[in-house]
PDB file of C-alpha atoms in Angstrom:
ATOM      1  CA  UNK V   1      10.258 -24.361 -29.658  1.00 39.00           C
ATOM      2  CA  UNK V   2       6.539 -23.788 -30.069  1.00 42.00           C
ATOM      3  CA  UNK V   3       6.072 -20.029 -29.664  1.00 41.00           C
ATOM      4  CA  UNK V   4       2.279 -20.322 -29.590  1.00 43.00           C
ATOM      5  CA  UNK V   5       2.280 -22.701 -26.636  1.00 46.00           C
ATOM      6  CA  UNK V   6       1.260 -20.028 -24.147  1.00 43.00           C
ATOM      7  CA  UNK V   7      -1.658 -19.004 -26.351  1.00 43.00           C
ATOM      8  CA  UNK V   8      -2.881 -22.584 -26.594  1.00 41.00           C
ATOM      9  CA  UNK V   9      -2.650 -23.021 -22.850  1.00 43.00           C
ATOM     10  CA  UNK V  10      -4.522 -19.783 -22.334  1.00 42.00           C
ATOM     11  CA  UNK V  11      -7.364 -20.914 -24.565  1.00 41.00           C
ATOM     12  CA  UNK V  12      -7.629 -24.221 -22.708  1.00 43.00           C
ATOM     13  CA  UNK V  13      -7.963 -22.705 -19.230  1.00 53.00           C
ATOM     14  CA  UNK V  14     -10.947 -24.192 -17.500  1.00 58.00           C
ATOM     15  CA  UNK V  15     -13.670 -21.743 -16.465  1.00 67.00           C
ATOM     16  CA  UNK V  16     -14.447 -21.093 -12.821  1.00 74.00           C
ATOM     17  CA  UNK V  17     -17.146 -23.219 -11.252  1.00 78.00           C
ATOM     18  CA  UNK V  18     -20.102 -21.439  -9.649  1.00 82.00           C
ATOM     19  CA  UNK V  19     -18.769 -22.055  -6.126  1.00 84.00           C
ATOM     20  CA  UNK V  20     -15.252 -20.861  -7.008  1.00 84.00           C
ATOM     21  CA  UNK V  21     -16.616 -17.799  -8.740  1.00 87.00           C
ATOM     22  CA  UNK V  22     -18.840 -16.905  -5.775  1.00 90.00           C
ATOM     23  CA  UNK V  23     -15.904 -17.269  -3.383  1.00 92.00           C
ATOM     24  CA  UNK V  24     -13.654 -15.095  -5.536  1.00 92.00           C
ATOM     25  CA  UNK V  25     -16.332 -12.407  -5.865  1.00 93.00           C
ATOM     26  CA  UNK V  26     -16.808 -12.351  -2.090  1.00 94.00           C
ATOM     27  CA  UNK V  27     -13.070 -12.152  -1.380  1.00 94.00           C
ATOM     28  CA  UNK V  28     -12.446  -9.466  -3.992  1.00 95.00           C
ATOM     29  CA  UNK V  29     -15.391  -7.424  -2.718  1.00 95.00           C
ATOM     30  CA  UNK V  30     -14.063  -7.471   0.843  1.00 95.00           C
ATOM     31  CA  UNK V  31     -10.564  -6.564  -0.330  1.00 94.00           C
ATOM     32  CA  UNK V  32     -11.875  -3.716  -2.474  1.00 95.00           C
ATOM     33  CA  UNK V  33     -14.005  -2.225   0.335  1.00 95.00           C
ATOM     34  CA  UNK V  34     -11.189  -2.520   2.877  1.00 94.00           C
ATOM     35  CA  UNK V  35      -8.695  -1.002   0.464  1.00 94.00           C
ATOM     36  CA  UNK V  36     -10.848   1.951  -0.573  1.00 96.00           C
ATOM     37  CA  UNK V  37     -12.346   2.833   2.825  1.00 94.00           C
ATOM     38  CA  UNK V  38      -9.187   2.098   4.799  1.00 93.00           C
ATOM     39  CA  UNK V  39      -6.755   4.048   2.643  1.00 95.00           C
ATOM     40  CA  UNK V  40      -9.207   6.937   2.204  1.00 94.00           C
ATOM     41  CA  UNK V  41      -9.544   7.224   5.984  1.00 92.00           C
ATOM     42  CA  UNK V  42      -5.762   7.076   6.355  1.00 91.00           C
ATOM     43  CA  UNK V  43      -5.306   9.963   3.914  1.00 91.00           C
ATOM     44  CA  UNK V  44      -7.987  12.021   5.673  1.00 91.00           C
ATOM     45  CA  UNK V  45      -6.406  11.408   9.084  1.00 89.00           C
ATOM     46  CA  UNK V  46      -2.957  12.318   7.773  1.00 86.00           C
ATOM     47  CA  UNK V  47      -4.321  15.624   6.428  1.00 85.00           C
ATOM     48  CA  UNK V  48      -6.954  16.623   9.004  1.00 84.00           C
ATOM     49  CA  UNK V  49      -5.395  15.216  12.195  1.00 80.00           C
ATOM     50  CA  UNK V  50      -1.703  15.520  11.326  1.00 75.00           C
ATOM     51  CA  UNK V  51      -0.972  17.525  14.495  1.00 76.00           C
ATOM     52  CA  UNK V  52      -2.377  14.837  16.779  1.00 77.00           C
ATOM     53  CA  UNK V  53       0.221  12.181  15.990  1.00 78.00           C
ATOM     54  CA  UNK V  54       3.905  12.192  15.142  1.00 82.00           C
ATOM     55  CA  UNK V  55       4.975  11.265  11.625  1.00 81.00           C
ATOM     56  CA  UNK V  56       8.514  12.310  10.796  1.00 82.00           C
ATOM     57  CA  UNK V  57       8.800  10.141   7.670  1.00 83.00           C
ATOM     58  CA  UNK V  58       5.420  10.996   6.160  1.00 86.00           C
ATOM     59  CA  UNK V  59       6.453  11.110   2.481  1.00 88.00           C
ATOM     60  CA  UNK V  60       6.857   7.354   1.769  1.00 91.00           C
ATOM     61  CA  UNK V  61       3.795   6.587   3.896  1.00 91.00           C
ATOM     62  CA  UNK V  62       1.675   8.959   1.811  1.00 92.00           C
ATOM     63  CA  UNK V  63       3.121   7.468  -1.383  1.00 93.00           C
ATOM     64  CA  UNK V  64       2.301   3.954  -0.149  1.00 94.00           C
ATOM     65  CA  UNK V  65      -1.242   4.947   0.807  1.00 94.00           C
ATOM     66  CA  UNK V  66      -1.853   6.546  -2.598  1.00 94.00           C
ATOM     67  CA  UNK V  67      -0.567   3.407  -4.298  1.00 95.00           C
ATOM     68  CA  UNK V  68      -2.802   1.131  -2.195  1.00 95.00           C
ATOM     69  CA  UNK V  69      -5.837   3.345  -2.740  1.00 95.00           C
ATOM     70  CA  UNK V  70      -5.274   3.507  -6.498  1.00 94.00           C
ATOM     71  CA  UNK V  71      -4.839  -0.260  -6.671  1.00 94.00           C
ATOM     72  CA  UNK V  72      -8.096  -0.763  -4.772  1.00 94.00           C
ATOM     73  CA  UNK V  73     -10.020   1.627  -7.001  1.00 94.00           C
ATOM     74  CA  UNK V  74      -8.641   0.550 -10.381  1.00 93.00           C
ATOM     75  CA  UNK V  75      -7.142  -2.934 -10.165  1.00 94.00           C
ATOM     76  CA  UNK V  76      -9.213  -4.786  -7.561  1.00 94.00           C
ATOM     77  CA  UNK V  77     -12.468  -3.364  -8.887  1.00 92.00           C
ATOM     78  CA  UNK V  78     -11.357  -4.286 -12.404  1.00 91.00           C
ATOM     79  CA  UNK V  79     -10.636  -7.863 -11.323  1.00 92.00           C
ATOM     80  CA  UNK V  80     -14.009  -8.054  -9.593  1.00 93.00           C
ATOM     81  CA  UNK V  81     -15.794  -6.836 -12.703  1.00 91.00           C
ATOM     82  CA  UNK V  82     -13.788  -9.205 -14.905  1.00 90.00           C
ATOM     83  CA  UNK V  83     -14.706 -12.151 -12.669  1.00 90.00           C
ATOM     84  CA  UNK V  84     -18.381 -11.262 -12.972  1.00 89.00           C
ATOM     85  CA  UNK V  85     -18.367 -10.609 -16.722  1.00 87.00           C
ATOM     86  CA  UNK V  86     -15.794 -13.192 -17.783  1.00 81.00           C
ATOM     87  CA  UNK V  87     -13.012 -11.002 -19.133  1.00 81.00           C
ATOM     88  CA  UNK V  88     -11.573  -7.595 -19.953  1.00 84.00           C
ATOM     89  CA  UNK V  89     -11.442  -5.863 -23.301  1.00 84.00           C
ATOM     90  CA  UNK V  90      -9.007  -3.476 -24.919  1.00 81.00           C
ATOM     91  CA  UNK V  91      -7.996  -0.754 -24.108  1.00 85.00           C
ATOM     92  CA  UNK V  92      -8.977  -1.324 -20.453  1.00 86.00           C
ATOM     93  CA  UNK V  93      -7.088  -4.618 -20.582  1.00 87.00           C
ATOM     94  CA  UNK V  94      -3.770  -2.886 -21.324  1.00 88.00           C
ATOM     95  CA  UNK V  95      -4.441  -0.075 -18.827  1.00 89.00           C
ATOM     96  CA  UNK V  96      -5.023  -2.542 -15.993  1.00 88.00           C
ATOM     97  CA  UNK V  97      -1.805  -4.417 -16.750  1.00 88.00           C
ATOM     98  CA  UNK V  98       0.177  -1.185 -16.866  1.00 90.00           C
ATOM     99  CA  UNK V  99      -1.158   0.170 -13.595  1.00 92.00           C
ATOM    100  CA  UNK V 100      -0.844  -3.132 -11.755  1.00 90.00           C
ATOM    101  CA  UNK V 101       2.913  -3.184 -12.293  1.00 90.00           C
ATOM    102  CA  UNK V 102       3.113   0.538 -11.509  1.00 92.00           C
ATOM    103  CA  UNK V 103       1.346   0.184  -8.154  1.00 93.00           C
ATOM    104  CA  UNK V 104       3.346  -2.895  -7.208  1.00 91.00           C
ATOM    105  CA  UNK V 105       6.610  -1.085  -7.945  1.00 92.00           C
ATOM    106  CA  UNK V 106       5.611   2.096  -6.140  1.00 93.00           C
ATOM    107  CA  UNK V 107       4.531   0.089  -3.084  1.00 94.00           C
ATOM    108  CA  UNK V 108       7.805  -1.742  -2.603  1.00 93.00           C
ATOM    109  CA  UNK V 109       9.706   1.438  -3.461  1.00 93.00           C
ATOM    110  CA  UNK V 110       7.811   3.461  -0.846  1.00 93.00           C
ATOM    111  CA  UNK V 111       8.422   0.851   1.866  1.00 94.00           C
ATOM    112  CA  UNK V 112      12.118   0.681   0.950  1.00 93.00           C
ATOM    113  CA  UNK V 113      12.410   4.478   1.144  1.00 92.00           C
ATOM    114  CA  UNK V 114      10.664   4.448   4.531  1.00 91.00           C
ATOM    115  CA  UNK V 115      13.164   1.885   5.845  1.00 90.00           C
ATOM    116  CA  UNK V 116      16.104   3.929   4.532  1.00 88.00           C
ATOM    117  CA  UNK V 117      14.739   7.128   6.095  1.00 87.00           C
ATOM    118  CA  UNK V 118      14.270   5.477   9.498  1.00 85.00           C
ATOM    119  CA  UNK V 119      17.732   3.912   9.387  1.00 86.00           C
ATOM    120  CA  UNK V 120      19.487   7.155   8.393  1.00 83.00           C
ATOM    121  CA  UNK V 121      17.259   9.444  10.462  1.00 79.00           C
ATOM    122  CA  UNK V 122      16.182  11.500   7.437  1.00 77.00           C
ATOM    123  CA  UNK V 123      13.073  13.634   7.790  1.00 74.00           C
ATOM    124  CA  UNK V 124      10.728  14.025   4.849  1.00 68.00           C
ATOM    125  CA  UNK V 125      11.229  17.812   4.908  1.00 69.00           C
ATOM    126  CA  UNK V 126      13.869  20.269   5.999  1.00 65.00           C
ATOM    127  CA  UNK V 127      17.100  18.977   4.438  1.00 69.00           C
ATOM    128  CA  UNK V 128      18.780  18.269   1.129  1.00 75.00           C
ATOM    129  CA  UNK V 129      18.276  14.558   1.807  1.00 77.00           C
ATOM    130  CA  UNK V 130      14.532  15.127   1.841  1.00 76.00           C
ATOM    131  CA  UNK V 131      14.728  16.287  -1.789  1.00 84.00           C
ATOM    132  CA  UNK V 132      16.483  13.040  -2.655  1.00 86.00           C
ATOM    133  CA  UNK V 133      13.706  11.101  -0.922  1.00 84.00           C
ATOM    134  CA  UNK V 134      11.084  12.954  -2.982  1.00 87.00           C
ATOM    135  CA  UNK V 135      12.955  12.092  -6.170  1.00 91.00           C
ATOM    136  CA  UNK V 136      13.268   8.473  -5.040  1.00 90.00           C
ATOM    137  CA  UNK V 137       9.499   8.175  -4.511  1.00 91.00           C
ATOM    138  CA  UNK V 138       8.841   9.738  -7.893  1.00 92.00           C
ATOM    139  CA  UNK V 139      11.387   7.404  -9.509  1.00 92.00           C
ATOM    140  CA  UNK V 140       9.690   4.316  -8.086  1.00 92.00           C
ATOM    141  CA  UNK V 141       6.429   5.384  -9.736  1.00 94.00           C
ATOM    142  CA  UNK V 142       8.225   6.284 -12.980  1.00 94.00           C
ATOM    143  CA  UNK V 143      10.025   2.949 -13.250  1.00 92.00           C
ATOM    144  CA  UNK V 144       6.721   1.183 -12.692  1.00 91.00           C
ATOM    145  CA  UNK V 145       5.197   3.043 -15.627  1.00 93.00           C
ATOM    146  CA  UNK V 146       8.226   2.453 -17.878  1.00 91.00           C
ATOM    147  CA  UNK V 147       8.467  -1.287 -17.295  1.00 90.00           C
ATOM    148  CA  UNK V 148       4.679  -1.660 -17.242  1.00 89.00           C
ATOM    149  CA  UNK V 149       4.255  -0.118 -20.658  1.00 91.00           C
ATOM    150  CA  UNK V 150       6.802  -2.347 -22.421  1.00 89.00           C
ATOM    151  CA  UNK V 151       4.480  -5.424 -22.599  1.00 88.00           C
ATOM    152  CA  UNK V 152       1.683  -3.142 -23.808  1.00 88.00           C
ATOM    153  CA  UNK V 153       3.807  -1.816 -26.660  1.00 88.00           C
ATOM    154  CA  UNK V 154       4.926  -5.298 -27.743  1.00 84.00           C
ATOM    155  CA  UNK V 155       1.445  -6.810 -27.435  1.00 83.00           C
ATOM    156  CA  UNK V 156       2.237  -9.322 -24.698  1.00 84.00           C
ATOM    157  CA  UNK V 157      -0.988  -8.586 -22.776  1.00 87.00           C
ATOM    158  CA  UNK V 158      -3.900 -11.035 -22.642  1.00 87.00           C
ATOM    159  CA  UNK V 159      -6.713 -11.702 -20.200  1.00 88.00           C
ATOM    160  CA  UNK V 160      -5.938 -14.414 -17.669  1.00 87.00           C
ATOM    161  CA  UNK V 161      -8.908 -15.825 -15.812  1.00 87.00           C
ATOM    162  CA  UNK V 162      -6.600 -17.285 -13.157  1.00 86.00           C
ATOM    163  CA  UNK V 163      -5.209 -13.844 -12.274  1.00 87.00           C
ATOM    164  CA  UNK V 164      -8.636 -12.265 -12.852  1.00 88.00           C
ATOM    165  CA  UNK V 165      -7.176  -9.482 -14.983  1.00 87.00           C
ATOM    166  CA  UNK V 166      -5.038  -8.919 -18.035  1.00 86.00           C
ATOM    167  CA  UNK V 167      -1.476 -10.140 -17.571  1.00 82.00           C
ATOM    168  CA  UNK V 168       1.680 -10.769 -19.575  1.00 81.00           C
ATOM    169  CA  UNK V 169       1.686 -13.918 -21.723  1.00 78.00           C
ATOM    170  CA  UNK V 170       4.786 -14.589 -23.765  1.00 71.00           C
ATOM    171  CA  UNK V 171       4.552 -15.470 -27.445  1.00 66.00           C
ATOM    172  CA  UNK V 172       8.037 -14.412 -28.493  1.00 67.00           C
ATOM    173  CA  UNK V 173      11.334 -16.204 -27.821  1.00 73.00           C
ATOM    174  CA  UNK V 174      12.554 -17.156 -24.362  1.00 78.00           C
ATOM    175  CA  UNK V 175      15.412 -14.639 -24.486  1.00 80.00           C
ATOM    176  CA  UNK V 176      12.956 -11.721 -24.777  1.00 79.00           C
ATOM    177  CA  UNK V 177      11.111 -12.835 -21.657  1.00 80.00           C
ATOM    178  CA  UNK V 178      14.353 -13.453 -19.789  1.00 84.00           C
ATOM    179  CA  UNK V 179      15.771 -10.022 -20.580  1.00 86.00           C
ATOM    180  CA  UNK V 180      12.565  -8.202 -19.673  1.00 87.00           C
ATOM    181  CA  UNK V 181      11.936 -10.012 -16.377  1.00 85.00           C
ATOM    182  CA  UNK V 182      15.551  -9.746 -15.221  1.00 87.00           C
ATOM    183  CA  UNK V 183      15.723  -6.024 -16.045  1.00 89.00           C
ATOM    184  CA  UNK V 184      12.328  -5.212 -14.531  1.00 87.00           C
ATOM    185  CA  UNK V 185      12.862  -7.205 -11.349  1.00 85.00           C
ATOM    186  CA  UNK V 186      16.459  -6.064 -10.855  1.00 87.00           C
ATOM    187  CA  UNK V 187      15.508  -2.397 -10.970  1.00 88.00           C
ATOM    188  CA  UNK V 188      11.960  -2.381  -9.593  1.00 87.00           C
ATOM    189  CA  UNK V 189      11.925  -5.302  -7.145  1.00 86.00           C
ATOM    190  CA  UNK V 190      15.323  -6.711  -6.198  1.00 89.00           C
ATOM    191  CA  UNK V 191      17.039  -3.386  -5.441  1.00 90.00           C
ATOM    192  CA  UNK V 192      14.193  -2.030  -3.242  1.00 91.00           C
ATOM    193  CA  UNK V 193      13.903  -5.459  -1.610  1.00 91.00           C
ATOM    194  CA  UNK V 194      17.584  -5.468  -0.660  1.00 92.00           C
ATOM    195  CA  UNK V 195      17.384  -1.919   0.734  1.00 91.00           C
ATOM    196  CA  UNK V 196      14.230  -2.785   2.641  1.00 90.00           C
ATOM    197  CA  UNK V 197      15.672  -5.977   4.088  1.00 89.00           C
ATOM    198  CA  UNK V 198      19.124  -4.614   4.976  1.00 91.00           C
ATOM    199  CA  UNK V 199      17.821  -1.414   6.611  1.00 88.00           C
ATOM    200  CA  UNK V 200      15.148  -3.325   8.529  1.00 86.00           C
ATOM    201  CA  UNK V 201      17.650  -5.852   9.885  1.00 86.00           C
ATOM    202  CA  UNK V 202      20.157  -3.148  10.853  1.00 86.00           C
ATOM    203  CA  UNK V 203      17.437  -1.091  12.522  1.00 82.00           C
ATOM    204  CA  UNK V 204      16.212  -4.130  14.449  1.00 81.00           C
ATOM    205  CA  UNK V 205      19.784  -4.741  15.604  1.00 79.00           C
ATOM    206  CA  UNK V 206      19.954  -1.223  17.035  1.00 76.00           C
ATOM    207  CA  UNK V 207      22.068   0.431  14.365  1.00 78.00           C
ATOM    208  CA  UNK V 208      21.247   3.634  12.528  1.00 69.00           C
ATOM    209  CA  UNK V 209      19.846   6.964  13.674  1.00 66.00           C
ATOM    210  CA  UNK V 210      16.157   6.104  13.766  1.00 52.00           C
ATOM    211  CA  UNK V 211      16.111   5.712  17.535  1.00 48.00           C
ATOM    212  CA  UNK V 212      13.365   3.743  19.197  1.00 54.00           C
ATOM    213  CA  UNK V 213      10.361   6.038  19.212  1.00 68.00           C
ATOM    214  CA  UNK V 214       7.200   3.920  19.378  1.00 68.00           C
ATOM    215  CA  UNK V 215       5.037   7.057  19.128  1.00 74.00           C
ATOM    216  CA  UNK V 216       6.106   7.927  15.588  1.00 81.00           C
ATOM    217  CA  UNK V 217       3.921   6.444  12.851  1.00 85.00           C
ATOM    218  CA  UNK V 218       7.022   5.120  11.090  1.00 84.00           C
ATOM    219  CA  UNK V 219       7.271   2.541  13.897  1.00 86.00           C
ATOM    220  CA  UNK V 220       4.889   0.409  11.790  1.00 90.00           C
ATOM    221  CA  UNK V 221       7.613  -0.037   9.139  1.00 89.00           C
ATOM    222  CA  UNK V 222       8.665  -3.545  10.316  1.00 90.00           C
ATOM    223  CA  UNK V 223       5.053  -4.711  10.071  1.00 92.00           C
ATOM    224  CA  UNK V 224       4.724  -3.206   6.591  1.00 93.00           C
ATOM    225  CA  UNK V 225       7.849  -5.075   5.500  1.00 93.00           C
ATOM    226  CA  UNK V 226       6.734  -8.426   6.938  1.00 93.00           C
ATOM    227  CA  UNK V 227       3.234  -8.323   5.441  1.00 94.00           C
ATOM    228  CA  UNK V 228       4.483  -7.070   2.073  1.00 93.00           C
ATOM    229  CA  UNK V 229       6.852 -10.030   1.864  1.00 92.00           C
ATOM    230  CA  UNK V 230       4.107 -12.456   2.876  1.00 93.00           C
ATOM    231  CA  UNK V 231       1.604 -11.070   0.375  1.00 93.00           C
ATOM    232  CA  UNK V 232       3.981 -10.867  -2.591  1.00 92.00           C
ATOM    233  CA  UNK V 233       5.946 -14.093  -2.104  1.00 92.00           C
ATOM    234  CA  UNK V 234       3.521 -16.130  -4.309  1.00 91.00           C
ATOM    235  CA  UNK V 235       3.956 -13.544  -7.075  1.00 89.00           C
ATOM    236  CA  UNK V 236       7.753 -13.871  -6.896  1.00 87.00           C
ATOM    237  CA  UNK V 237       7.512 -17.674  -6.917  1.00 89.00           C
ATOM    238  CA  UNK V 238       5.235 -17.512  -9.957  1.00 88.00           C
ATOM    239  CA  UNK V 239       7.775 -15.433 -11.872  1.00 83.00           C
ATOM    240  CA  UNK V 240      10.640 -17.739 -10.887  1.00 84.00           C
ATOM    241  CA  UNK V 241       8.684 -20.735 -12.191  1.00 86.00           C
ATOM    242  CA  UNK V 242       8.107 -18.880 -15.450  1.00 82.00           C
ATOM    243  CA  UNK V 243      11.841 -18.257 -15.816  1.00 80.00           C
ATOM    244  CA  UNK V 244      12.498 -21.972 -15.480  1.00 80.00           C
ATOM    245  CA  UNK V 245      10.125 -22.981 -18.284  1.00 79.00           C
ATOM    246  CA  UNK V 246      11.786 -22.805 -21.682  1.00 77.00           C
ATOM    247  CA  UNK V 247       8.480 -23.451 -23.477  1.00 77.00           C
ATOM    248  CA  UNK V 248       7.105 -20.080 -22.194  1.00 75.00           C
ATOM    249  CA  UNK V 249       4.187 -21.816 -20.471  1.00 79.00           C
ATOM    250  CA  UNK V 250       2.722 -19.913 -17.502  1.00 79.00           C
ATOM    251  CA  UNK V 251       2.933 -20.975 -13.867  1.00 83.00           C
ATOM    252  CA  UNK V 252       0.089 -23.104 -12.377  1.00 87.00           C
ATOM    253  CA  UNK V 253      -3.362 -21.539 -12.319  1.00 88.00           C
ATOM    254  CA  UNK V 254      -3.847 -21.894  -8.569  1.00 89.00           C
ATOM    255  CA  UNK V 255      -0.538 -20.112  -7.902  1.00 91.00           C
ATOM    256  CA  UNK V 256      -1.472 -17.197 -10.158  1.00 90.00           C
ATOM    257  CA  UNK V 257      -4.827 -16.883  -8.398  1.00 91.00           C
ATOM    258  CA  UNK V 258      -3.263 -16.961  -4.935  1.00 92.00           C
ATOM    259  CA  UNK V 259      -0.646 -14.395  -5.967  1.00 92.00           C
ATOM    260  CA  UNK V 260      -3.335 -11.952  -7.126  1.00 92.00           C
ATOM    261  CA  UNK V 261      -5.571 -12.427  -4.077  1.00 93.00           C
ATOM    262  CA  UNK V 262      -2.696 -11.964  -1.614  1.00 93.00           C
ATOM    263  CA  UNK V 263      -1.311  -8.960  -3.479  1.00 92.00           C
ATOM    264  CA  UNK V 264      -4.726  -7.297  -3.265  1.00 94.00           C
ATOM    265  CA  UNK V 265      -4.948  -8.187   0.422  1.00 94.00           C
ATOM    266  CA  UNK V 266      -1.850  -6.121   1.152  1.00 94.00           C
ATOM    267  CA  UNK V 267      -3.692  -2.965   0.057  1.00 93.00           C
ATOM    268  CA  UNK V 268      -6.381  -3.512   2.689  1.00 92.00           C
ATOM    269  CA  UNK V 269      -4.012  -4.665   5.438  1.00 93.00           C
ATOM    270  CA  UNK V 270      -1.767  -1.588   5.431  1.00 93.00           C
ATOM    271  CA  UNK V 271      -4.407   0.785   6.900  1.00 92.00           C
ATOM    272  CA  UNK V 272      -4.966  -1.758   9.685  1.00 93.00           C
ATOM    273  CA  UNK V 273      -1.218  -1.838  10.349  1.00 93.00           C
ATOM    274  CA  UNK V 274      -1.174   1.958  10.723  1.00 92.00           C
ATOM    275  CA  UNK V 275      -3.725   1.616  13.513  1.00 89.00           C
ATOM    276  CA  UNK V 276      -1.261  -0.360  15.609  1.00 90.00           C
ATOM    277  CA  UNK V 277       0.240   3.052  16.392  1.00 87.00           C
ATOM    278  CA  UNK V 278      -1.674   4.358  19.431  1.00 87.00           C
ATOM    279  CA  UNK V 279      -1.610   8.072  18.552  1.00 86.00           C
ATOM    280  CA  UNK V 280      -2.744   7.405  14.995  1.00 87.00           C
ATOM    281  CA  UNK V 281      -5.499   5.140  16.259  1.00 87.00           C
ATOM    282  CA  UNK V 282      -6.729   7.822  18.679  1.00 86.00           C
ATOM    283  CA  UNK V 283      -6.706  10.416  15.901  1.00 86.00           C
ATOM    284  CA  UNK V 284      -8.749   8.074  13.697  1.00 85.00           C
ATOM    285  CA  UNK V 285     -11.282   7.434  16.461  1.00 85.00           C
ATOM    286  CA  UNK V 286     -11.581  11.147  17.148  1.00 82.00           C
ATOM    287  CA  UNK V 287     -12.246  11.738  13.449  1.00 81.00           C
ATOM    288  CA  UNK V 288     -14.888   9.006  13.244  1.00 78.00           C
ATOM    289  CA  UNK V 289     -16.661   9.986  16.457  1.00 77.00           C
ATOM    290  CA  UNK V 290     -16.575  13.783  16.573  1.00 62.00           C
ATOM    291  CA  UNK V 291     -18.333  13.848  19.946  1.00 43.00           C
ATOM    292  CA  UNK V 292     -15.214  12.315  21.453  1.00 48.00           C
ATOM    293  CA  UNK V 293     -12.347  14.694  22.121  1.00 49.00           C
ATOM    294  CA  UNK V 294      -8.686  13.977  21.788  1.00 44.00           C
ATOM    295  CA  UNK V 295      -6.798  13.199  24.964  1.00 44.00           C
ATOM    296  CA  UNK V 296      -5.541  16.775  25.210  1.00 43.00           C
ATOM    297  CA  UNK V 297      -8.993  18.386  25.119  1.00 45.00           C
ATOM    298  CA  UNK V 298      -9.415  21.652  27.030  1.00 45.00           C
ATOM    299  CA  UNK V 299     -12.288  22.269  29.496  1.00 47.00           C
ATOM    300  CA  UNK V 300     -15.129  24.362  28.171  1.00 46.00           C
ATOM    301  CA  UNK V 301     -15.978  27.655  29.959  1.00 45.00           C
ATOM    302  CA  UNK V 302     -19.713  27.823  30.649  1.00 47.00           C
ATOM    303  CA  UNK V 303     -20.269  30.573  33.288  1.00 50.00           C
ATOM    304  CA  UNK V 304     -18.372  33.183  35.315  1.00 46.00           C
ATOM    305  CA  UNK V 305     -19.679  34.296  38.727  1.00 50.00           C
ATOM    306  CA  UNK V 306     -18.295  37.198  40.800  1.00 47.00           C
ATOM    307  CA  UNK V 307     -18.555  37.120  44.615  1.00 48.00           C
ATOM    308  CA  UNK V 308     -17.857  40.178  46.777  1.00 49.00           C
ATOM    309  CA  UNK V 309     -16.254  39.385  50.135  1.00 50.00           C
ATOM    310  CA  UNK V 310     -17.119  42.135  52.701  1.00 48.00           C
ATOM    311  CA  UNK V 311     -15.421  40.481  55.657  1.00 48.00           C
ATOM    312  CA  UNK V 312     -12.092  42.120  55.019  1.00 47.00           C
ATOM    313  CA  UNK V 313     -11.162  45.631  53.874  1.00 49.00           C
ATOM    314  CA  UNK V 314     -10.896  46.472  51.095  1.00 49.00           C
ATOM    315  CA  UNK V 315     -13.510  44.220  49.608  1.00 46.00           C
ATOM    316  CA  UNK V 316     -12.108  41.256  47.682  1.00 47.00           C
ATOM    317  CA  UNK V 317     -13.729  40.247  44.501  1.00 45.00           C
ATOM    318  CA  UNK V 318     -13.352  36.566  43.781  1.00 46.00           C
ATOM    319  CA  UNK V 319     -14.124  35.262  40.332  1.00 45.00           C
ATOM    320  CA  UNK V 320     -15.384  31.736  40.136  1.00 44.00           C
ATOM    321  CA  UNK V 321     -15.243  30.128  36.741  1.00 45.00           C
ATOM    322  CA  UNK V 322     -17.513  27.195  36.211  1.00 47.00           C
ATOM    323  CA  UNK V 323     -15.977  24.759  33.819  1.00 45.00           C
ATOM    324  CA  UNK V 324     -17.384  21.756  32.040  1.00 47.00           C
ATOM    325  CA  UNK V 325     -14.887  19.015  31.411  1.00 43.00           C
ATOM    326  CA  UNK V 326     -15.655  16.871  28.381  1.00 46.00           C
ATOM    327  CA  UNK V 327     -16.616  13.329  29.234  1.00 43.00           C
TER     328      UNK V 327
END
């Protein structure tokens, strides 16, 4: 087996044409802006306007938003810069690879925890189960760091123009790659995926204790699951192709590009999915346009006038309050 095959293929990758590069820059720019602005607004609404919408299972949603925001700030911007400059250098190259796997793992872990909480009716605070949920969210981030740092330690990281960032390229034996991918995906991807899928299907069938409260922000969980699966399916297919190639050659360039673009798209789509919840959407609009009041706004007292009625004895004093109702 030629163990340098992946390196040779990497060196022979054709550069992007001017049209392809312009298209990628435009797409990455839109994804970065949507991811940063959208997730920042979501965090602000969750903190400032938290009393204006119901969010029983807020912990995994906050974890997911932090993961999407971090990915937009570090990974998407790094890919955009690498597309413009033609590569990434060490140590930023290794940092990007580490954090990409960390954010991907924390995202699927947060969605899985949200599905489990809705199915079992567990609140994010107020019970011993809530402590377990906190530990589960922390564990999803920790596993992402642990499995993300292994390729960095063994020097498997190289810049891939197709993925527009530094990625794992195998130069060792096939068994090393097989062991790493199976361990990483079993713990960080397959297990959360099974929990996410099983709990979502049971909840849709009417089982569990989540109830059917469309007002709670966790009602967007099915949408989060569907779009996560759509956006990360090309990435899973790419890894499966890699497992089937004994010569350690990477998956096709176009598939690696599509997998990166769609994975980044998920970060910008999630804030839009939150806005499908009416109460959250109203809270966001009230935050953006401060002149508009929330639906439960109180009238504003502007003047009090006292009238003395002398027709009857004793005199009756009637107080008239002039109110101004917000438009």
